Tab-separated table of C-alpha atoms in Angstrom:
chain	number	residue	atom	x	y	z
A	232	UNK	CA	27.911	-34.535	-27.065
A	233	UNK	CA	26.368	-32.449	-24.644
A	234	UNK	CA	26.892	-33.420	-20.600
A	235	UNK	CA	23.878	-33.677	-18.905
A	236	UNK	CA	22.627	-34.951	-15.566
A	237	UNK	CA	19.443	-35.388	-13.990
A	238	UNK	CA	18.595	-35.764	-10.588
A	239	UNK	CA	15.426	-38.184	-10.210
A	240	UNK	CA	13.491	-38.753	-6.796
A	241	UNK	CA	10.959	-41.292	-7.273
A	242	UNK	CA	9.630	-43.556	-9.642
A	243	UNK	CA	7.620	-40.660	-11.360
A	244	UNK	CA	11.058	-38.811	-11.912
A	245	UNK	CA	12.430	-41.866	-13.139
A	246	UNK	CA	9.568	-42.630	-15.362
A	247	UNK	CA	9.540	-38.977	-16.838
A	248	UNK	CA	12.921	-39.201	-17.810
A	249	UNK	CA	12.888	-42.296	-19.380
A	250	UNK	CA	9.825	-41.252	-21.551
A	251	UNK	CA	11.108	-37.990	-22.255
A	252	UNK	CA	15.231	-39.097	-22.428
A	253	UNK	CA	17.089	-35.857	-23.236
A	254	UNK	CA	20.102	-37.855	-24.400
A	255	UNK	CA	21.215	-38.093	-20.453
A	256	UNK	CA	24.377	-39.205	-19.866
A	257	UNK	CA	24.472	-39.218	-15.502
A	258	UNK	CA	21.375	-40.040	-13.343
A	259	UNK	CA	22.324	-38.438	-9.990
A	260	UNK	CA	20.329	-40.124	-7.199
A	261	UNK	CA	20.280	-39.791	-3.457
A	262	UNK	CA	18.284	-43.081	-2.118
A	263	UNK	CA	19.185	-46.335	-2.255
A	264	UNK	CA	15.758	-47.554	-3.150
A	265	UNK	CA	15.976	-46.632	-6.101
A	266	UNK	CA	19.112	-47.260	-7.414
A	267	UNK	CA	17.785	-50.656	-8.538
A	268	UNK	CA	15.068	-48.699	-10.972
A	269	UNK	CA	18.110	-46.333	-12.193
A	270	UNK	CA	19.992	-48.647	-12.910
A	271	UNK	CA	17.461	-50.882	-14.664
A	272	UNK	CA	16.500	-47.804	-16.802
A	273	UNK	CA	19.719	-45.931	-17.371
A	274	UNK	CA	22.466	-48.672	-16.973
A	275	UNK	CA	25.787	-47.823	-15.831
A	276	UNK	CA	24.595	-44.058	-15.537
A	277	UNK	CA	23.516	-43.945	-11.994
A	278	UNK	CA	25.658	-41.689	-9.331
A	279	UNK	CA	25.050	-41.898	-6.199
A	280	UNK	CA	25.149	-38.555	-3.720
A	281	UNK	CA	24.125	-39.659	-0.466
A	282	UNK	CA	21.873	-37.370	1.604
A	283	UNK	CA	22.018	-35.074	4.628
A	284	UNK	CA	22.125	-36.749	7.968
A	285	UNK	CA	18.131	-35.899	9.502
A	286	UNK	CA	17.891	-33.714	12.821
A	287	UNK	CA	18.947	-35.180	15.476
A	288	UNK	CA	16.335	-35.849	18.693
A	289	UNK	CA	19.089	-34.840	21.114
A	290	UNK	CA	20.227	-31.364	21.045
A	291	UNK	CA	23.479	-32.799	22.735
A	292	UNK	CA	24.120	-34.355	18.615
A	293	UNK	CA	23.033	-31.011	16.525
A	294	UNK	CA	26.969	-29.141	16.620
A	295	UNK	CA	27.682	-32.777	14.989
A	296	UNK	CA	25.053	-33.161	13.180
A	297	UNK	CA	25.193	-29.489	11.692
A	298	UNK	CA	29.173	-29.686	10.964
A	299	UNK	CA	28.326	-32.880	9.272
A	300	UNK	CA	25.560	-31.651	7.103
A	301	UNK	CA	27.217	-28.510	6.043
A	302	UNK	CA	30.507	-30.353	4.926
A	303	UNK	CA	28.102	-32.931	2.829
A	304	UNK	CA	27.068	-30.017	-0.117
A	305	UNK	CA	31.423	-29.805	-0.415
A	306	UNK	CA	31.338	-33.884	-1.266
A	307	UNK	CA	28.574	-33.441	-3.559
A	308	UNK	CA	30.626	-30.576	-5.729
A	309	UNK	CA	33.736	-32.201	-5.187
A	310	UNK	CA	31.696	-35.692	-6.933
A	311	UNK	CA	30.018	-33.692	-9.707
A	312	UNK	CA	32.880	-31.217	-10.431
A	313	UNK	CA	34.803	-33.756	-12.561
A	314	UNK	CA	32.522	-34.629	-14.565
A	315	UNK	CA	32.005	-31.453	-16.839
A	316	UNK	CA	27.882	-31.370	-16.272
A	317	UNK	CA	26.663	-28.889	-19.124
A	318	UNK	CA	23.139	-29.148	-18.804
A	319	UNK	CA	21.212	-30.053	-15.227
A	320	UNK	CA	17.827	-31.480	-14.978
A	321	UNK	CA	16.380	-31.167	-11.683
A	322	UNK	CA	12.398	-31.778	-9.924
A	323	UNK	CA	12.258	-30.619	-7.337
A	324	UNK	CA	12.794	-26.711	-6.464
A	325	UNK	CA	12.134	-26.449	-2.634
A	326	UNK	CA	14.867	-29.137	-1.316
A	327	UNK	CA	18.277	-27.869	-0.077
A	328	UNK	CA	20.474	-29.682	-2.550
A	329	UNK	CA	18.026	-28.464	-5.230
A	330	UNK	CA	18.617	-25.029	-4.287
A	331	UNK	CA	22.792	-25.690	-3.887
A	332	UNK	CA	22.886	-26.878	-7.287
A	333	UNK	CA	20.603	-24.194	-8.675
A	334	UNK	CA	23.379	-21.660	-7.320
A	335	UNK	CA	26.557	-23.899	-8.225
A	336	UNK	CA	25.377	-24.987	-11.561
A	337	UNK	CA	26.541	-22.311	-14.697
A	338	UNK	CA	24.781	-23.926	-16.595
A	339	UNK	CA	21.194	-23.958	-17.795
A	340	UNK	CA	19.004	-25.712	-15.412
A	341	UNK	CA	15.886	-27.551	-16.293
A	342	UNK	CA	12.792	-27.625	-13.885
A	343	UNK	CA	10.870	-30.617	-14.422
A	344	UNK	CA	7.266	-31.693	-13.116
A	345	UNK	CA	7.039	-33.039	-9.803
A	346	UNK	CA	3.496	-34.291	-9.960
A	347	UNK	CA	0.774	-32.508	-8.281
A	348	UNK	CA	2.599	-30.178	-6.069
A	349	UNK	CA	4.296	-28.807	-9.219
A	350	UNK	CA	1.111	-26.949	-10.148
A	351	UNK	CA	-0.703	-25.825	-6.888
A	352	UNK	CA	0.085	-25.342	-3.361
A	353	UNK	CA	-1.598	-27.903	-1.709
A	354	UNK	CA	-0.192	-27.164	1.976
A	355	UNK	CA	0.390	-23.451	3.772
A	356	UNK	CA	3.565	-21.536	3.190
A	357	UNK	CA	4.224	-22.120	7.303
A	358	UNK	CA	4.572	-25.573	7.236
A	359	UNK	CA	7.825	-25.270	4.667
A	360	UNK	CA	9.001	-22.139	6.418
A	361	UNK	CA	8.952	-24.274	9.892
A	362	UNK	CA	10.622	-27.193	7.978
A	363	UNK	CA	13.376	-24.979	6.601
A	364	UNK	CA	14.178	-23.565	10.137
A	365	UNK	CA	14.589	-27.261	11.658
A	366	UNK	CA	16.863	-27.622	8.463
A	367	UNK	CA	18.812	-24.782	9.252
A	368	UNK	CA	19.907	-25.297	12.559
A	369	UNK	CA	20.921	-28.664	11.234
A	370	UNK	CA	23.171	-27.621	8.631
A	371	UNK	CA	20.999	-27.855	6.002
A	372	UNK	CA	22.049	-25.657	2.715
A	373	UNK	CA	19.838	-22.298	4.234
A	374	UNK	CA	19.550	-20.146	1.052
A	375	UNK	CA	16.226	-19.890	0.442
A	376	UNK	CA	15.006	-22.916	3.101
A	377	UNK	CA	12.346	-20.320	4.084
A	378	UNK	CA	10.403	-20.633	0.734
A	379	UNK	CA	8.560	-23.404	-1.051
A	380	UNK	CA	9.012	-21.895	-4.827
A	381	UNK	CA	12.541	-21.775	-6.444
A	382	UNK	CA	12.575	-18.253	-9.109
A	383	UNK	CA	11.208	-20.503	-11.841
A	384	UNK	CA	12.152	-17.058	-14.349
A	385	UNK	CA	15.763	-18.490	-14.047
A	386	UNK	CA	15.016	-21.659	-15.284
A	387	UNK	CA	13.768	-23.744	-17.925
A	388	UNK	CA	10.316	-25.493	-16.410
A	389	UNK	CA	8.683	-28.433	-18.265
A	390	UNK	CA	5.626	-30.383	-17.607
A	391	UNK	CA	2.318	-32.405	-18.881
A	392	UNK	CA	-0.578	-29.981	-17.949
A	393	UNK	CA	0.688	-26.235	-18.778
A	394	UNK	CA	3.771	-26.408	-20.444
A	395	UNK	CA	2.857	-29.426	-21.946
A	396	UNK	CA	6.295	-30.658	-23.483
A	397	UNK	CA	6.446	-33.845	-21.231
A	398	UNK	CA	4.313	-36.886	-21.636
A	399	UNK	CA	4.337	-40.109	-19.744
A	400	UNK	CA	3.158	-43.437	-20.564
A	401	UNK	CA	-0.279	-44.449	-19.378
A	402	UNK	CA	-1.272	-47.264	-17.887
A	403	UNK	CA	-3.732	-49.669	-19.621
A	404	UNK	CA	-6.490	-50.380	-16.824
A	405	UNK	CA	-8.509	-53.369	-16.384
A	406	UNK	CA	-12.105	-53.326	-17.843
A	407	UNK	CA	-14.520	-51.148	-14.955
A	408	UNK	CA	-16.140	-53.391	-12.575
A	409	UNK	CA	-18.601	-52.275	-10.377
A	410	UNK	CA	-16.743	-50.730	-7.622
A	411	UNK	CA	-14.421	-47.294	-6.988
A	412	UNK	CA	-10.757	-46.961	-5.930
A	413	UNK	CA	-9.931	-44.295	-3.414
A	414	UNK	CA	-6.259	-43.833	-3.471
A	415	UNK	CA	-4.769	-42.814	-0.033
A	416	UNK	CA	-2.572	-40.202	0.927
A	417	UNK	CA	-0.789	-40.189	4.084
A	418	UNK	CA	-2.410	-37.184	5.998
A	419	UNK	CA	-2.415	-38.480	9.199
A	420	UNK	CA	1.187	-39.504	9.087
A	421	UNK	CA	2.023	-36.153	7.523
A	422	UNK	CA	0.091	-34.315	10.531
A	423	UNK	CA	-1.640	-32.723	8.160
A	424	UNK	CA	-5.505	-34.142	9.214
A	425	UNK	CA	-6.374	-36.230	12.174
A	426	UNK	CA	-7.130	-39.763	11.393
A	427	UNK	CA	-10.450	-39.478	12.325
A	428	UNK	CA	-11.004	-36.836	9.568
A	429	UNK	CA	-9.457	-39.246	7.853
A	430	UNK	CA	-12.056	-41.933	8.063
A	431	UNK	CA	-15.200	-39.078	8.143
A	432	UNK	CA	-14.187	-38.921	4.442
A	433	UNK	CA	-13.976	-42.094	3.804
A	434	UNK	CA	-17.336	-43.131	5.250
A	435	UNK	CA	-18.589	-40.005	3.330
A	436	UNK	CA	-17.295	-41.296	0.407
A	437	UNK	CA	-18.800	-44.878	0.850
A	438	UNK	CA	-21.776	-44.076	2.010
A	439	UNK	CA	-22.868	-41.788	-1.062
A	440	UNK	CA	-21.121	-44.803	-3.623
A	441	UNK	CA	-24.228	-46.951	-5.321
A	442	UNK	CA	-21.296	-49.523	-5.777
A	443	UNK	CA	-18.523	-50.779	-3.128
A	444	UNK	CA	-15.139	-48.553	-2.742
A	445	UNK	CA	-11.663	-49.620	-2.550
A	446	UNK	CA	-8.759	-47.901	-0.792
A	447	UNK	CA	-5.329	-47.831	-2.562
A	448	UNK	CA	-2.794	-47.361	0.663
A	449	UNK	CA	0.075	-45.345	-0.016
A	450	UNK	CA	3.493	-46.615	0.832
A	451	UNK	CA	4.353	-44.213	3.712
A	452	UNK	CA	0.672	-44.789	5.719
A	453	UNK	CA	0.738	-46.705	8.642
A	454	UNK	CA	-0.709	-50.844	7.753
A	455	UNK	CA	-2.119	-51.133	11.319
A	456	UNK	CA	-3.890	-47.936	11.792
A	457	UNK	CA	-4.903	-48.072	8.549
A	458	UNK	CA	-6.446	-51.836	8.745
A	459	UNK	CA	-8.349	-50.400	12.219
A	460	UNK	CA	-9.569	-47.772	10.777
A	461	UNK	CA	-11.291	-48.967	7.331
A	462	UNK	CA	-12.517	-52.112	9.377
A	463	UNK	CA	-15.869	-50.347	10.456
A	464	UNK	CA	-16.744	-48.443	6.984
A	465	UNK	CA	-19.558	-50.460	5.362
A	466	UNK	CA	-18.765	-50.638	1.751
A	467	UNK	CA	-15.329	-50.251	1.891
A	468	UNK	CA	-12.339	-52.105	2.379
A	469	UNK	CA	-8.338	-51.911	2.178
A	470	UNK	CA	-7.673	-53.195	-2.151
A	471	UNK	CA	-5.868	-56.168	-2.948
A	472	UNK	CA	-2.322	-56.532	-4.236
A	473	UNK	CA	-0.615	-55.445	-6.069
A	474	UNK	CA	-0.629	-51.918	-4.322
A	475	UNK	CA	1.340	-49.972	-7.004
A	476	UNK	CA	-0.922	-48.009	-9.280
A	477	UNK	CA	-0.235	-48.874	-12.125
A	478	UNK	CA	-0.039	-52.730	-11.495
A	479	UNK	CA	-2.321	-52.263	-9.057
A	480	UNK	CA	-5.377	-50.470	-12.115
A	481	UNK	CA	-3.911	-52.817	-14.877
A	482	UNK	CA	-4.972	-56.067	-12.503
A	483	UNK	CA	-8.285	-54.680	-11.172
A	484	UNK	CA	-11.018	-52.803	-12.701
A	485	UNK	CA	-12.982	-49.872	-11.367
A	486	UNK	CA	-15.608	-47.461	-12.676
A	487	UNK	CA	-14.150	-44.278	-11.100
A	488	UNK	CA	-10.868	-43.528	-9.176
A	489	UNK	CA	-11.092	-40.689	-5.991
A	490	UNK	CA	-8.677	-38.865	-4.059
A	491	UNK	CA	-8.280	-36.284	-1.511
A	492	UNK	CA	-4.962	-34.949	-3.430
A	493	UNK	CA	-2.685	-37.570	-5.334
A	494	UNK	CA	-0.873	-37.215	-8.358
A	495	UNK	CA	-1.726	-40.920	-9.425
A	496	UNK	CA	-5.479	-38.986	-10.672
A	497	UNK	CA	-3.013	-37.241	-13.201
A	498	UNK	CA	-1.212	-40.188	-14.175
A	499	UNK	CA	-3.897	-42.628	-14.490
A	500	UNK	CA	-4.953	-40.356	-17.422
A	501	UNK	CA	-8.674	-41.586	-16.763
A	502	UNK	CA	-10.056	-38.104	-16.389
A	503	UNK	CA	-13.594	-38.758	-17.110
A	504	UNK	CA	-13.703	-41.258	-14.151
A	505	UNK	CA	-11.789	-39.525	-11.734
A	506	UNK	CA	-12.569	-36.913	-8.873
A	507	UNK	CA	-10.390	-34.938	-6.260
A	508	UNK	CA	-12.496	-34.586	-3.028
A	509	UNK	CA	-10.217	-33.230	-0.370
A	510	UNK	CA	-13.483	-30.838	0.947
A	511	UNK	CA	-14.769	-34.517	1.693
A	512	UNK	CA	-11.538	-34.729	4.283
A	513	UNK	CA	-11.278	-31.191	5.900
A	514	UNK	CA	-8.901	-29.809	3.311
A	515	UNK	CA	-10.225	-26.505	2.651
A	516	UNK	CA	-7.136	-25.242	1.297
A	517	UNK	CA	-6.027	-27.961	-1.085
A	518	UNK	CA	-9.837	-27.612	-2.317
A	519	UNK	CA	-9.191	-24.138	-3.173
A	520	UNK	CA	-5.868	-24.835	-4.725
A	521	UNK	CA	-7.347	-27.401	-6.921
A	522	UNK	CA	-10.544	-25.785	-7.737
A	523	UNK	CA	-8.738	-22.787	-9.019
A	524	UNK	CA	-6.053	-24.718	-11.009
A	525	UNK	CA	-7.306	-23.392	-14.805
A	526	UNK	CA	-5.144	-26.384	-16.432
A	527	UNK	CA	-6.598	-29.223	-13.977
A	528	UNK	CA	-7.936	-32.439	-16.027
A	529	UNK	CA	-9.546	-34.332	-12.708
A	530	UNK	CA	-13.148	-32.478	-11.747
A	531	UNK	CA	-13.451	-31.352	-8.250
A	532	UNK	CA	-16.156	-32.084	-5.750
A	533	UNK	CA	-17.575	-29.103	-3.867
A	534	UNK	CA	-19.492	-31.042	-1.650
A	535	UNK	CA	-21.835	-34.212	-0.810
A	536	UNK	CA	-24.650	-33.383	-3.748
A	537	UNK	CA	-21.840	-33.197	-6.064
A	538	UNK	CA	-20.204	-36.716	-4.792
A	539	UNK	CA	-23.316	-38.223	-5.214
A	540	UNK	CA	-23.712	-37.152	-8.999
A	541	UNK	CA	-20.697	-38.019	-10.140
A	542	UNK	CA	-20.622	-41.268	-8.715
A	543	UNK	CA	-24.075	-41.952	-11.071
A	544	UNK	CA	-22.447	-40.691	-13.586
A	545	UNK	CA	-19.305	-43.035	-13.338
A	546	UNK	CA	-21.088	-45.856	-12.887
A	547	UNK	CA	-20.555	-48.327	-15.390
């Protein structure tokens, strides 16, 4: 029987693997929230690796900090050493244990989807080259901490859209009702728009729907700033529970399904009733990314015109 480990980091990794089960024998996992999903999915296979310690405010704590860091990629060799991996599933290629592993490991290593960011580079190459520096000088693992791609030539990649050898379960929505469901990302939180670009597209977005909208928060946006800021959008207001998308689309219908940038578009598998519209938000470059992805299932909206048609269209 042939060793083989996989190193999940969300419930989309999870879910992947447990569609597409190789025959895995060790579920390597950093986070404790979700160990309860590994284990309910792989029992008894889950190994947990612990994670880097994160930079440190004071630069009184970085020689710590660093010496700490840099001894925690030993502990994670000295865990996986003994137990004779032969075959290494990993999904994500820009991370710095990623990238130890990928020069440890002698064995083949499998590059599986990570959603959306697995096909198109939906944020500038600066913003991971200024993450990898902070990294760095905390004792990050630094080879190649300067670059978002991993050499893919090396390994083995798999995914739904272009390589199409995974597949993953889709969920079975509610009937449409009439109404949409924008599903959130967090920009704001990620620096990556102001809020108040934010809510321009999301009045946008309302104000060219013939039916009322719906926003899907996502787990990392803020509740409070979120609640403030939908408050004064006619037409739209924060969706009921359960939040998750798949719960969330199985207990409420919805004639269409938006978002700036989201992998939930791809796994929602409702492609003739979804849209991408980050133009709508300021996000000229993840428009461009998008547009020009030649595998992408989800249309993309060039601009208000186009909003409005497809809405018409989607209306039940």
């Amino acid at each position: 029987m042939t060793i083989i480990a996989a190193l999940p980091r969300s419930s989309l990794h999870l879910q992947l693997l447990a569609a597409n089960d190789p025959g895995v024998t060790h579920v390597l996992y950093r986070d404790d929230h979700i160990a309860g999903q590994v284990e309910r999915l792989f029992p008894g296979k889950g190994v947990p690796l612990g994670r880097e310690q994160r930079p440190p405010r004071n630069p009184l704590a970085l020689p710590a900090r660093f010496a700490a860091n840099s001894r925690y990629y030993a502990s994670v060799r000295g865990m996986l050493t003994p137990l004779g991996i032969e075959r290494l599933i990993l999904f994500l290629e820009g991370e710095p244990l990623e990238r130890m592993l990928v020069r440890w490991f002698a064995g083949p290593v499998e590059l599986w989807e990570d959603g959306l960011s697995h096909y198109v580079d939906l944020t500038s190459p600066l913003w991971y080259a200024a993450r990898g520096a902070v990294q760095i000088a905390s004792g990050f693992y630094p080879h190649g901490a300067m670059r978002r791609r991993a050499d893919r030539s090396a390994m083995i990649v798999r995914d739904r859209f272009e390589a199409r050898d995974l597949s993953l379960p889709k969920p079975n929505p509610a009937p449409p009702e009439d109404r949409i469901l924008i599903i959130g990302s967090p920009l704001a939180e990620d620096g990556i728009v102001p809020r108040a670009r934010v809510a321009e597209g999301l009045a946008k977005i309302a104000a060219a729907s013939p039916v009322p909208a719906c926003y899907l928060p996502h787990p990392r946006e803020d509740a409070s700033a979120l609640t403030a800021m939908i408050g004064p959008i006619d037409g739209l207001e924060i969706a009921a529970q359960p939040h998750g998308i798949a719960p969330h689309v199985e207990a409420h219908g919805y004639a269409g399904f938006l978002a700036a940038a989201s992998t939930a578009l791809l796994d929602l598998g409702q492609f003739d009733r979804s849209l991408f519209v980050p133009r709508l938000f300021g996000l000229e470059r993840m428009h461009r990314a998008l547009s020009g992805w030649q595998a992408n299932p989800v249309p993309v909206v060039h601009g208000m015109s186009g909003l409005e048609q497809r809405l018409a269209a989607i209306k039940p």
